[in-house]
GROMACS .gro file of C-alpha atoms in nm:
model
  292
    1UNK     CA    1  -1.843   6.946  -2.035
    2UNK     CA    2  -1.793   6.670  -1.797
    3UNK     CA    3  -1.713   6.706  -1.424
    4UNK     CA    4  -1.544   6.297  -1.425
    5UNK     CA    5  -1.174   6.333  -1.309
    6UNK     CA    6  -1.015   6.167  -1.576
    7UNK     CA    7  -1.136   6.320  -1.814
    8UNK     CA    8  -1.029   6.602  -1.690
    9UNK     CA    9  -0.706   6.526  -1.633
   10UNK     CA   10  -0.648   6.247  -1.930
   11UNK     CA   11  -0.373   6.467  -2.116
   12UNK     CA   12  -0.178   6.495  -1.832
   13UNK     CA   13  -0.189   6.114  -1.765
   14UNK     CA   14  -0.099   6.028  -2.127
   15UNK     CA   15   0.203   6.328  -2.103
   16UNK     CA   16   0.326   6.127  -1.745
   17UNK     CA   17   0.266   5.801  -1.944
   18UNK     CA   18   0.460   5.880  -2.272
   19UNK     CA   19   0.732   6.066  -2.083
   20UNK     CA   20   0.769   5.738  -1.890
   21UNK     CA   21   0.747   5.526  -2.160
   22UNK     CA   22   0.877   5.678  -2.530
   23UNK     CA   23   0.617   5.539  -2.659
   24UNK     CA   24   0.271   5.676  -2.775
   25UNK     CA   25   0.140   5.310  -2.843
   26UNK     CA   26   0.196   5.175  -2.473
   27UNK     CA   27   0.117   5.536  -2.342
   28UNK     CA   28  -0.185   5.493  -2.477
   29UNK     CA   29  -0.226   5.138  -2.340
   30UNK     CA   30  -0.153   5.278  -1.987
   31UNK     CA   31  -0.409   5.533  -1.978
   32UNK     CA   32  -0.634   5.282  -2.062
   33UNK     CA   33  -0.550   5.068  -1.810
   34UNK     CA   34  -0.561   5.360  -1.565
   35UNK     CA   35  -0.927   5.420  -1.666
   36UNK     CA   36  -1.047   5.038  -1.617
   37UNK     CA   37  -0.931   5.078  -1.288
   38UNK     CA   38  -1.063   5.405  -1.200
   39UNK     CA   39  -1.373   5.302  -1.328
   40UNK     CA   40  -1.389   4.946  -1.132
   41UNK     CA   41  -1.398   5.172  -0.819
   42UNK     CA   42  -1.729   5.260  -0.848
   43UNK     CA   43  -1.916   5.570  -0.832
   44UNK     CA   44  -1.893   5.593  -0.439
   45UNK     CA   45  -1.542   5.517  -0.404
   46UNK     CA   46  -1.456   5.737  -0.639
   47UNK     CA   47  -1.694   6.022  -0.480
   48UNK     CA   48  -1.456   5.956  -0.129
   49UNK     CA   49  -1.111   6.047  -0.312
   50UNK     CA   50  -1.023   6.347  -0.206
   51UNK     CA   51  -0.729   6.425  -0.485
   52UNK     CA   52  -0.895   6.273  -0.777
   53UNK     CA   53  -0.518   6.426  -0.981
   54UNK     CA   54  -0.267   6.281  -0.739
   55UNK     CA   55  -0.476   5.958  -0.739
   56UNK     CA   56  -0.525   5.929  -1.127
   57UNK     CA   57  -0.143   5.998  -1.156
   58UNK     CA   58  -0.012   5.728  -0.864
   59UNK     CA   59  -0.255   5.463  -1.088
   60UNK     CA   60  -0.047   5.562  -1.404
   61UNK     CA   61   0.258   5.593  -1.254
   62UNK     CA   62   0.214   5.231  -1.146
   63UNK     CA   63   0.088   5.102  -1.464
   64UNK     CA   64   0.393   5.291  -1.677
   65UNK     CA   65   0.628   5.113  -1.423
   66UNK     CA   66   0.451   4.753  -1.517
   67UNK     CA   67   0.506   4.842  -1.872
   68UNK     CA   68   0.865   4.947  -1.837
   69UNK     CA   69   0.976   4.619  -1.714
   70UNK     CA   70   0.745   4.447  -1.979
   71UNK     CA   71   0.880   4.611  -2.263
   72UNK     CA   72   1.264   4.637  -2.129
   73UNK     CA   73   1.372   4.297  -2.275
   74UNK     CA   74   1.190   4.363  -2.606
   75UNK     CA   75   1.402   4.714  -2.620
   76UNK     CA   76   1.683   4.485  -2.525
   77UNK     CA   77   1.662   4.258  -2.822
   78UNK     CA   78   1.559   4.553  -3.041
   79UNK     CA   79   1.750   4.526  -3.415
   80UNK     CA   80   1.970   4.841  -3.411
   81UNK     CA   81   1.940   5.189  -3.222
   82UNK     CA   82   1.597   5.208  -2.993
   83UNK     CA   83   1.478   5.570  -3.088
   84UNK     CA   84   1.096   5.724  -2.929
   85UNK     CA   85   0.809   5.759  -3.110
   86UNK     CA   86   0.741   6.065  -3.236
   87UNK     CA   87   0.464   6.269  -3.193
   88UNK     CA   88   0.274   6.521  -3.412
   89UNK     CA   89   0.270   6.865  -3.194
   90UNK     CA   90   0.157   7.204  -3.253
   91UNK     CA   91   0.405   7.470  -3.284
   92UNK     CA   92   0.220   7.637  -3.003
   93UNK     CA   93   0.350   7.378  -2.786
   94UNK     CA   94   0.716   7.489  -2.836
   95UNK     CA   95   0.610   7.817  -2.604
   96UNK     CA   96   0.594   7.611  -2.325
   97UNK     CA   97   0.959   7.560  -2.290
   98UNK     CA   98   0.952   7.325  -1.997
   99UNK     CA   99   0.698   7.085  -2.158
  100UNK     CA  100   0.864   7.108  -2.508
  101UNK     CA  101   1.211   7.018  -2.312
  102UNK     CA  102   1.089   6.745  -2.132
  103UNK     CA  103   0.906   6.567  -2.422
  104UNK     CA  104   1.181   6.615  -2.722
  105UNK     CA  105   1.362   6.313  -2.842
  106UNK     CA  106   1.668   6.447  -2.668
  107UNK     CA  107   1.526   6.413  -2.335
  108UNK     CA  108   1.324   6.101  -2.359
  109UNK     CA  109   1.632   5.932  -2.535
  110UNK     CA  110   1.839   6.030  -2.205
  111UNK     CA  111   1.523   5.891  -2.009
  112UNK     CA  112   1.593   5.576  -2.163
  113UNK     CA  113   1.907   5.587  -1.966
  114UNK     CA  114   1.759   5.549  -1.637
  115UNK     CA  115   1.589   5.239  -1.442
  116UNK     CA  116   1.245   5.251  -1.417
  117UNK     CA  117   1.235   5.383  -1.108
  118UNK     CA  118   1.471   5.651  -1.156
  119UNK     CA  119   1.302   5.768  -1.435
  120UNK     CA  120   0.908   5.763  -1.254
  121UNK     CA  121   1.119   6.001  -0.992
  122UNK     CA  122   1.242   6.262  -1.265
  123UNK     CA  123   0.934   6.274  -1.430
  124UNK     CA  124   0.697   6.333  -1.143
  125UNK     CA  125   0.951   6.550  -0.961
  126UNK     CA  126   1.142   6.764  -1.253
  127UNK     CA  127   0.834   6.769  -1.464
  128UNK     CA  128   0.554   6.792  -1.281
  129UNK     CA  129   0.657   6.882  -0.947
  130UNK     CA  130   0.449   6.615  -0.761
  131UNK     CA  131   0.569   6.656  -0.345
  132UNK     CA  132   0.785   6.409  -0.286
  133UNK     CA  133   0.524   6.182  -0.066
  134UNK     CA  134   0.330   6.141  -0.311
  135UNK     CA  135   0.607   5.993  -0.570
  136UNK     CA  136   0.709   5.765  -0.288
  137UNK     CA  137   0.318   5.637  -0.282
  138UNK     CA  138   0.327   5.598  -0.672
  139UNK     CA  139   0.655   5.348  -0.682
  140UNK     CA  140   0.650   5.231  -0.371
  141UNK     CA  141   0.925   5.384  -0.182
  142UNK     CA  142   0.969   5.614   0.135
  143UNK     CA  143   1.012   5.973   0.071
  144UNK     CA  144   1.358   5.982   0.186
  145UNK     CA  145   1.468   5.715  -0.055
  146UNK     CA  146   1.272   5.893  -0.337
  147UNK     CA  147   1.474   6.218  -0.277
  148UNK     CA  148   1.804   6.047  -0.313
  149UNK     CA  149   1.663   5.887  -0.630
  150UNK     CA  150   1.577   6.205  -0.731
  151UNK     CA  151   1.913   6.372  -0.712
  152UNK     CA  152   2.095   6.068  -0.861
  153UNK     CA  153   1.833   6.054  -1.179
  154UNK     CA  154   1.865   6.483  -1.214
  155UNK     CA  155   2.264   6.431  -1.208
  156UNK     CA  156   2.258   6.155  -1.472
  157UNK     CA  157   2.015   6.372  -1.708
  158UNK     CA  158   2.189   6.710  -1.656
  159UNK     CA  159   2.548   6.477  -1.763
  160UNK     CA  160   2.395   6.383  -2.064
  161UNK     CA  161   2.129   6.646  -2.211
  162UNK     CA  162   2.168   6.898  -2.464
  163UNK     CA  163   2.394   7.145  -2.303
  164UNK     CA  164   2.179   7.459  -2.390
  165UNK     CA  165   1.865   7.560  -2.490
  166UNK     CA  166   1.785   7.672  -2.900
  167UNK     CA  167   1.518   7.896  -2.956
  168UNK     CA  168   1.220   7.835  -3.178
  169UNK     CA  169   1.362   8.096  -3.447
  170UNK     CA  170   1.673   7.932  -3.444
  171UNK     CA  171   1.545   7.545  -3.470
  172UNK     CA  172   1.320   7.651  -3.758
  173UNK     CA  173   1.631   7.851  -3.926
  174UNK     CA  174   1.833   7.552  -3.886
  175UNK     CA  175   1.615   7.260  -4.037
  176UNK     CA  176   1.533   7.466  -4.306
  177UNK     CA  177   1.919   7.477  -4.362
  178UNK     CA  178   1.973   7.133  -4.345
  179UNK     CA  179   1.716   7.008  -4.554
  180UNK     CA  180   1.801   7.270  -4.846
  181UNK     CA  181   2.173   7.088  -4.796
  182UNK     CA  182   1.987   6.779  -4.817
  183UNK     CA  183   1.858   6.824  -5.113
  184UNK     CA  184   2.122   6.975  -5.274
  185UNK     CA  185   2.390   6.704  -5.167
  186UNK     CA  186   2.647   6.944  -5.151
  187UNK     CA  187   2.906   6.759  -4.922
  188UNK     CA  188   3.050   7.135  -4.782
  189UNK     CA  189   2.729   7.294  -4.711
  190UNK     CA  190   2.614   6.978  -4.504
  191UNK     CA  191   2.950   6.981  -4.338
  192UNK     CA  192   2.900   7.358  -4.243
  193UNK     CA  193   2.601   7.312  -4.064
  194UNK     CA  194   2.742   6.954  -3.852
  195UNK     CA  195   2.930   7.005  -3.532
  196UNK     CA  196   3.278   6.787  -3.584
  197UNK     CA  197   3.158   6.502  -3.360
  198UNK     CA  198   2.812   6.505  -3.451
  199UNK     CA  199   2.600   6.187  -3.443
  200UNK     CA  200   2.367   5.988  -3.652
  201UNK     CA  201   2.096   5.742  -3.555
  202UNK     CA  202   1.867   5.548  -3.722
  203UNK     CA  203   1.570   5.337  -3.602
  204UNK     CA  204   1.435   5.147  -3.845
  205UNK     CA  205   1.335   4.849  -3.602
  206UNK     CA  206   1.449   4.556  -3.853
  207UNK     CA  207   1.138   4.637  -4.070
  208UNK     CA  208   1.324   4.887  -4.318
  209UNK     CA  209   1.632   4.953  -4.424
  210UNK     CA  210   1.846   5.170  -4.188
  211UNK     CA  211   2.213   5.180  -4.019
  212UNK     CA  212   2.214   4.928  -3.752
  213UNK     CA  213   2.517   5.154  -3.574
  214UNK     CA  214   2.519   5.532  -3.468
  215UNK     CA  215   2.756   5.687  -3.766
  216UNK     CA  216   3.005   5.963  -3.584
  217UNK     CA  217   3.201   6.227  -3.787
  218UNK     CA  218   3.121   6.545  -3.947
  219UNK     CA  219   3.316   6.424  -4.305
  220UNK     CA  220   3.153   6.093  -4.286
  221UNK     CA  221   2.787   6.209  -4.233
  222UNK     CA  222   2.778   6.476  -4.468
  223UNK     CA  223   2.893   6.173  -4.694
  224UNK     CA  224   2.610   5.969  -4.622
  225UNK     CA  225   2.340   6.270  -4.670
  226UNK     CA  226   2.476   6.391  -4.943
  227UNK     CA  227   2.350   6.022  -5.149
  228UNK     CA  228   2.016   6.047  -4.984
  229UNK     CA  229   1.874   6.109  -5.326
  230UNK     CA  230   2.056   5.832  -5.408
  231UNK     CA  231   1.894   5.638  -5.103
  232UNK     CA  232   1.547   5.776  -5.145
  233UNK     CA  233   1.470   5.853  -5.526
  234UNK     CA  234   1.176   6.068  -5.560
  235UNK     CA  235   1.157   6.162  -5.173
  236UNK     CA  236   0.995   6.482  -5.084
  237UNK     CA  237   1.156   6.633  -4.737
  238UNK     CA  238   1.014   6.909  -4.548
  239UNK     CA  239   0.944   7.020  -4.207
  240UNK     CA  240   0.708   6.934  -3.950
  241UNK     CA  241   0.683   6.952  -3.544
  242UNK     CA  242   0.739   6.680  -3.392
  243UNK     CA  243   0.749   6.664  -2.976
  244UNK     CA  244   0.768   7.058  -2.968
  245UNK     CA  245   1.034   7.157  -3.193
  246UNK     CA  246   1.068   7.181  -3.576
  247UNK     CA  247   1.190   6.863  -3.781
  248UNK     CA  248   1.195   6.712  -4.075
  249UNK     CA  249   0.963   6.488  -4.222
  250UNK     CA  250   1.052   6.220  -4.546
  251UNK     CA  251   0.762   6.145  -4.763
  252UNK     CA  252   0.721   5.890  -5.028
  253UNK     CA  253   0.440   5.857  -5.227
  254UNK     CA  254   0.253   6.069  -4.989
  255UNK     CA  255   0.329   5.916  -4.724
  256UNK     CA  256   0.552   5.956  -4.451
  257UNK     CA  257   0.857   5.711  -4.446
  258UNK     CA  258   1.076   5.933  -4.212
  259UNK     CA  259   1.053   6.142  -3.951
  260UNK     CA  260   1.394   6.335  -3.875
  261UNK     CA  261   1.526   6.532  -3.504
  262UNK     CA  262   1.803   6.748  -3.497
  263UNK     CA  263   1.992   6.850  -3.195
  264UNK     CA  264   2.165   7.185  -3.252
  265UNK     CA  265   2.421   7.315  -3.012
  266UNK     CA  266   2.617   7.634  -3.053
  267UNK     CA  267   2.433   7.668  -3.413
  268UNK     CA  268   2.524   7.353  -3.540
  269UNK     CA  269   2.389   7.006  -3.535
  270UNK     CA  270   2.529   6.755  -3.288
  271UNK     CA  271   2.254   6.438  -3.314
  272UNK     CA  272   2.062   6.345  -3.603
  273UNK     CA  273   1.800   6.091  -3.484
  274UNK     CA  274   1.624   5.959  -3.803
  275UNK     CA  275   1.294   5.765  -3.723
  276UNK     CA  276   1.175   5.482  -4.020
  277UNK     CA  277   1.034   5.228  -3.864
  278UNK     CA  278   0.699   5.222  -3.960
  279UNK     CA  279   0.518   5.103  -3.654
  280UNK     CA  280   0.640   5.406  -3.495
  281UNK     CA  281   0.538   5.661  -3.788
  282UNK     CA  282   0.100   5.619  -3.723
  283UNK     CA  283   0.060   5.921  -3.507
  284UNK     CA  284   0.161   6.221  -3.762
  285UNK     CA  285  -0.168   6.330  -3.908
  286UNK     CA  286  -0.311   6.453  -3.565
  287UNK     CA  287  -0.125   6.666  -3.279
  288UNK     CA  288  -0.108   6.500  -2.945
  289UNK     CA  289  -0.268   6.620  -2.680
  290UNK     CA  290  -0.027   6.678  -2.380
  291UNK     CA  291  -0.091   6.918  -2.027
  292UNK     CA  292   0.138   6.935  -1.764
   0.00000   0.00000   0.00000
């Protein structure tokens, strides 16, 4: 047991980090960053703060904003479709609906929508309920500025979002369905489980081999799945949870090349966002840990 703040609250600070960022790697970073300054306080400065939370999370807020503008020209110049990193979760963390929501590839993918500073407002606010003062401390802003922010960023994500919510019996059902298809490259029973205008996405970063454009169109996805033995010749698939909800994983010689989300929306699949680049597949052997 320890009674030092930020080790207390260190989940929560990489969960505000990686829902600012997409990214485990800089998350990571971040918190980091967040202890060498919490440490450089000193024992008796850091005796006199009186919200040791609040504090901890204005530091990372600040540092995740840094990073944002750091990495935005990098995303910028980024070879084909930018897709988050993935993270290993426990199915347990699918329970907690809000969290699960607010960290699935859906949402941060909409995140990466927003300016920096929108996006440090929806967290802390939609998220994690943090009183508006205390956003406005963390970027820098008065409180009446950070409530219009907020409103503008929560119209913006509720335009583009997943329009409902899928249950974890239904995800589960679903995956299981579309791998089975997967494998079986039947063209009709992948185009039975695709939503007409359904999406895919690939990230493969310019280090593999992936599409460097979304593909649109029930016909020609299920097309382009139903070669995937073709693409991948002695691939095992199967599922896995990845940012609390069950997906699909792509193994190659026991090791994962793939990791696959699927957005379903009135029981079929809209989005397909299929992660390969490699850099961004080196957190799936241990769950995250995540609070809110």
């Amino acid at each position: 047991m320890t009674d030092d703040p930020f080790v207390t609250h260190r989940r929560l600070l990489f969960t505000v980090a990686y829902e600012m960022l997409g990214s485990a790697a800089d998350a990571e970073d971040v918190v980091q960053e967040t202890w060498l300054r919490w440490a450089g306080l000193g024992e008796t400065a850091r005796a006199d703060v009186r919200d040791a939370r609040a504090y901890l999370v204005r530091i990372v807020t600040r540092q995740a904003l840094n990073r944002l503008r750091t990495v935005a020209r990098r995303r910028e110049d980024y070879v084909g479709p930018w897709l988050p990193e993935p993270l290993l979760t426990s199915p347990d963390v699918a329970d907690d609906v809000e969290l699960a929501e607010s960290i699935s590839i859906a949402m941060l993918t909409v995140l990466e929508t927003l300016g920096p500073a929108e996006r440090a407002v929806f967290v802390l606010r939609e998220v994690f309920e943090t009183p508006y003062d205390e956003i406005a401390e963390a970027v820098g802003k008065s409180p009446a500025a950070v409530r219009q922010i907020a409103r503008r960023a929560r119209d913006h994500v509720a335009a583009r979002r997943p329009r409902m919510r899928v249950d974890r019996a239904e995800q589960e059902s679903v995956v299981e369905q579309f791998l089975a298809a997967l494998q079986g490259g039947d063209v009709q029973e992948l185009l039975d489980l695709l939503a007409p205008d359904v999406v895919v996405r690939s990230d493969g970063g310019g280090v593999v081999n992936a599409s460097r454009h979304p593909i649109q169109g029930a016909r020609r996805v299920a097309q382009l799945l139903a070669r995937f033995d073709q693409h991948a010749p002695g691939a095992v698939v199967g599922t896995i949870w990845l940012n609390g909800a069950c997906a699909a994983r792509i193994e190659l010689g026991g090791e994962v090349k793939g990791a696959v989300n699927l957005v379903i929306e009135d029981g079929r699949i809209s989005r397909i966002d299929a992660i390969f680049n490699p850099h961004k597949l080196t957190r799936l052997d241990v769950p995250a840990e995540l609070s809110r």
